């Protein structure tokens, strides 16, 4: 439902605020130009700058959370259930809940 999406968005925004933003974003484009020059170098430089294996980037208005090179963090992520890293809310926010229906987006078609 719409209220569920609004509530989830606000909780995601609060959570995301605790994750450092990569430096060097420019208005409107964010980090997109720097990323386009060389994604691996950009990600490595950003991780070094924020001194954290998890950081946020803005690629021309598309806000993303990046997971850098950290063996322990990668291991923890690999052991999480599917629901933790589900993209269902992102799919709904794009508008697929209207085209596919809530049941298909939030429950699945298995």
Coordinates of C-alpha atoms in Angstrom, one line a residue:
X1 CA 0.0 0.0 0.0
X2 CA 1.0 3.6 -0.4
X3 CA 1.4 4.2 3.4
X4 CA 3.6 1.1 3.6
X5 CA 5.9 2.5 0.9
X6 CA 6.1 5.9 2.5
X7 CA 7.0 4.4 5.8
X8 CA 9.6 2.2 4.3
X9 CA 11.1 5.1 2.3
X10 CA 11.5 7.2 5.4
X11 CA 13.1 4.4 7.4
X12 CA 15.4 3.8 4.5
X13 CA 16.3 7.5 4.3
X14 CA 17.2 7.5 8.0
X15 CA 19.3 4.3 7.6
X16 CA 21.0 5.7 4.6
X17 CA 21.9 9.0 6.4
X18 CA 24.3 7.0 8.6
X19 CA 26.2 5.6 5.6
X20 CA 28.9 8.1 4.4
X21 CA 28.5 9.7 1.0
X22 CA 31.5 9.5 -1.3
X23 CA 33.0 13.0 -1.7
X24 CA 33.1 15.0 -4.9
X25 CA 29.5 14.9 -6.1
X26 CA 28.5 17.8 -8.3
X27 CA 25.0 19.2 -8.6
X28 CA 22.5 17.2 -10.7
X29 CA 25.1 14.6 -11.9
X30 CA 26.5 13.6 -8.5
X31 CA 29.4 11.2 -9.1
X32 CA 28.3 10.0 -12.5
X33 CA 31.1 11.7 -14.5
X34 CA 33.8 10.5 -12.2
X35 CA 32.3 7.0 -12.2
X36 CA 32.1 6.9 -16.0
X37 CA 35.9 7.7 -16.3
X38 CA 36.7 4.4 -14.5
X39 CA 34.3 2.6 -12.2
X40 CA 36.9 0.4 -10.3
X41 CA 39.2 3.4 -9.7
X42 CA 36.3 5.6 -8.6
X43 CA 35.0 3.0 -6.2
X44 CA 38.5 2.3 -4.7
X45 CA 39.2 6.1 -4.3
X46 CA 35.8 6.6 -2.7
X47 CA 36.2 3.8 -0.3
X48 CA 39.6 5.1 0.7
X49 CA 38.2 8.7 1.1
X50 CA 35.3 7.7 3.4
X51 CA 37.5 5.1 5.3
X52 CA 34.6 2.7 5.3
X53 CA 33.7 -0.4 3.2
X54 CA 30.1 0.8 2.8
X55 CA 29.4 4.2 1.2
X56 CA 26.8 6.0 -0.8
X57 CA 27.1 7.4 -4.3
X58 CA 24.8 9.5 -6.5
X59 CA 24.9 8.5 -10.2
X60 CA 22.9 11.3 -11.8
X61 CA 20.1 11.1 -9.3
X62 CA 20.2 7.4 -8.7
X63 CA 21.4 6.9 -5.2
X64 CA 23.1 3.7 -4.5
X65 CA 24.9 2.0 -1.6
X66 CA 28.2 0.5 -2.5
X67 CA 29.9 -2.4 -0.7
X68 CA 33.7 -2.2 -1.1
X69 CA 36.4 -4.8 -0.7
X70 CA 36.1 -6.3 2.8
X71 CA 36.3 -10.0 3.3
X72 CA 34.4 -10.1 6.6
X73 CA 31.6 -7.9 5.2
X74 CA 31.3 -10.0 2.1
X75 CA 31.1 -13.2 4.2
X76 CA 28.3 -11.6 6.4
X77 CA 26.4 -10.6 3.3
X78 CA 26.6 -14.0 1.7
X79 CA 25.1 -15.6 4.8
X80 CA 22.0 -13.3 4.9
X81 CA 18.6 -14.5 3.9
X82 CA 17.2 -13.3 0.6
X83 CA 14.7 -11.0 2.3
X84 CA 17.5 -8.8 3.7
X85 CA 18.8 -7.9 0.2
X86 CA 15.4 -8.0 -1.6
X87 CA 14.8 -5.5 -4.3
X88 CA 11.1 -5.7 -3.9
X89 CA 10.7 -2.1 -2.5
X90 CA 12.9 -0.7 -5.3
X91 CA 10.8 -2.5 -7.9
X92 CA 7.6 -1.1 -6.4
X93 CA 9.1 2.4 -6.2
X94 CA 9.8 2.3 -9.9
X95 CA 6.1 1.7 -10.5
X96 CA 5.9 -2.0 -11.1
X97 CA 3.5 -2.5 -8.2
X98 CA 1.0 -0.7 -10.4
X99 CA 1.8 -2.6 -13.6
X100 CA 2.4 -6.1 -12.1
X101 CA 0.3 -5.8 -8.9
X102 CA 1.4 -5.8 -5.3
X103 CA 1.1 -9.6 -5.0
X104 CA 3.6 -10.2 -7.8
X105 CA 6.0 -7.6 -6.5
X106 CA 5.9 -8.3 -2.7
X107 CA 5.0 -12.0 -2.7
X108 CA 6.3 -13.3 -6.0
X109 CA 5.2 -15.6 -8.7
X110 CA 6.8 -18.8 -7.6

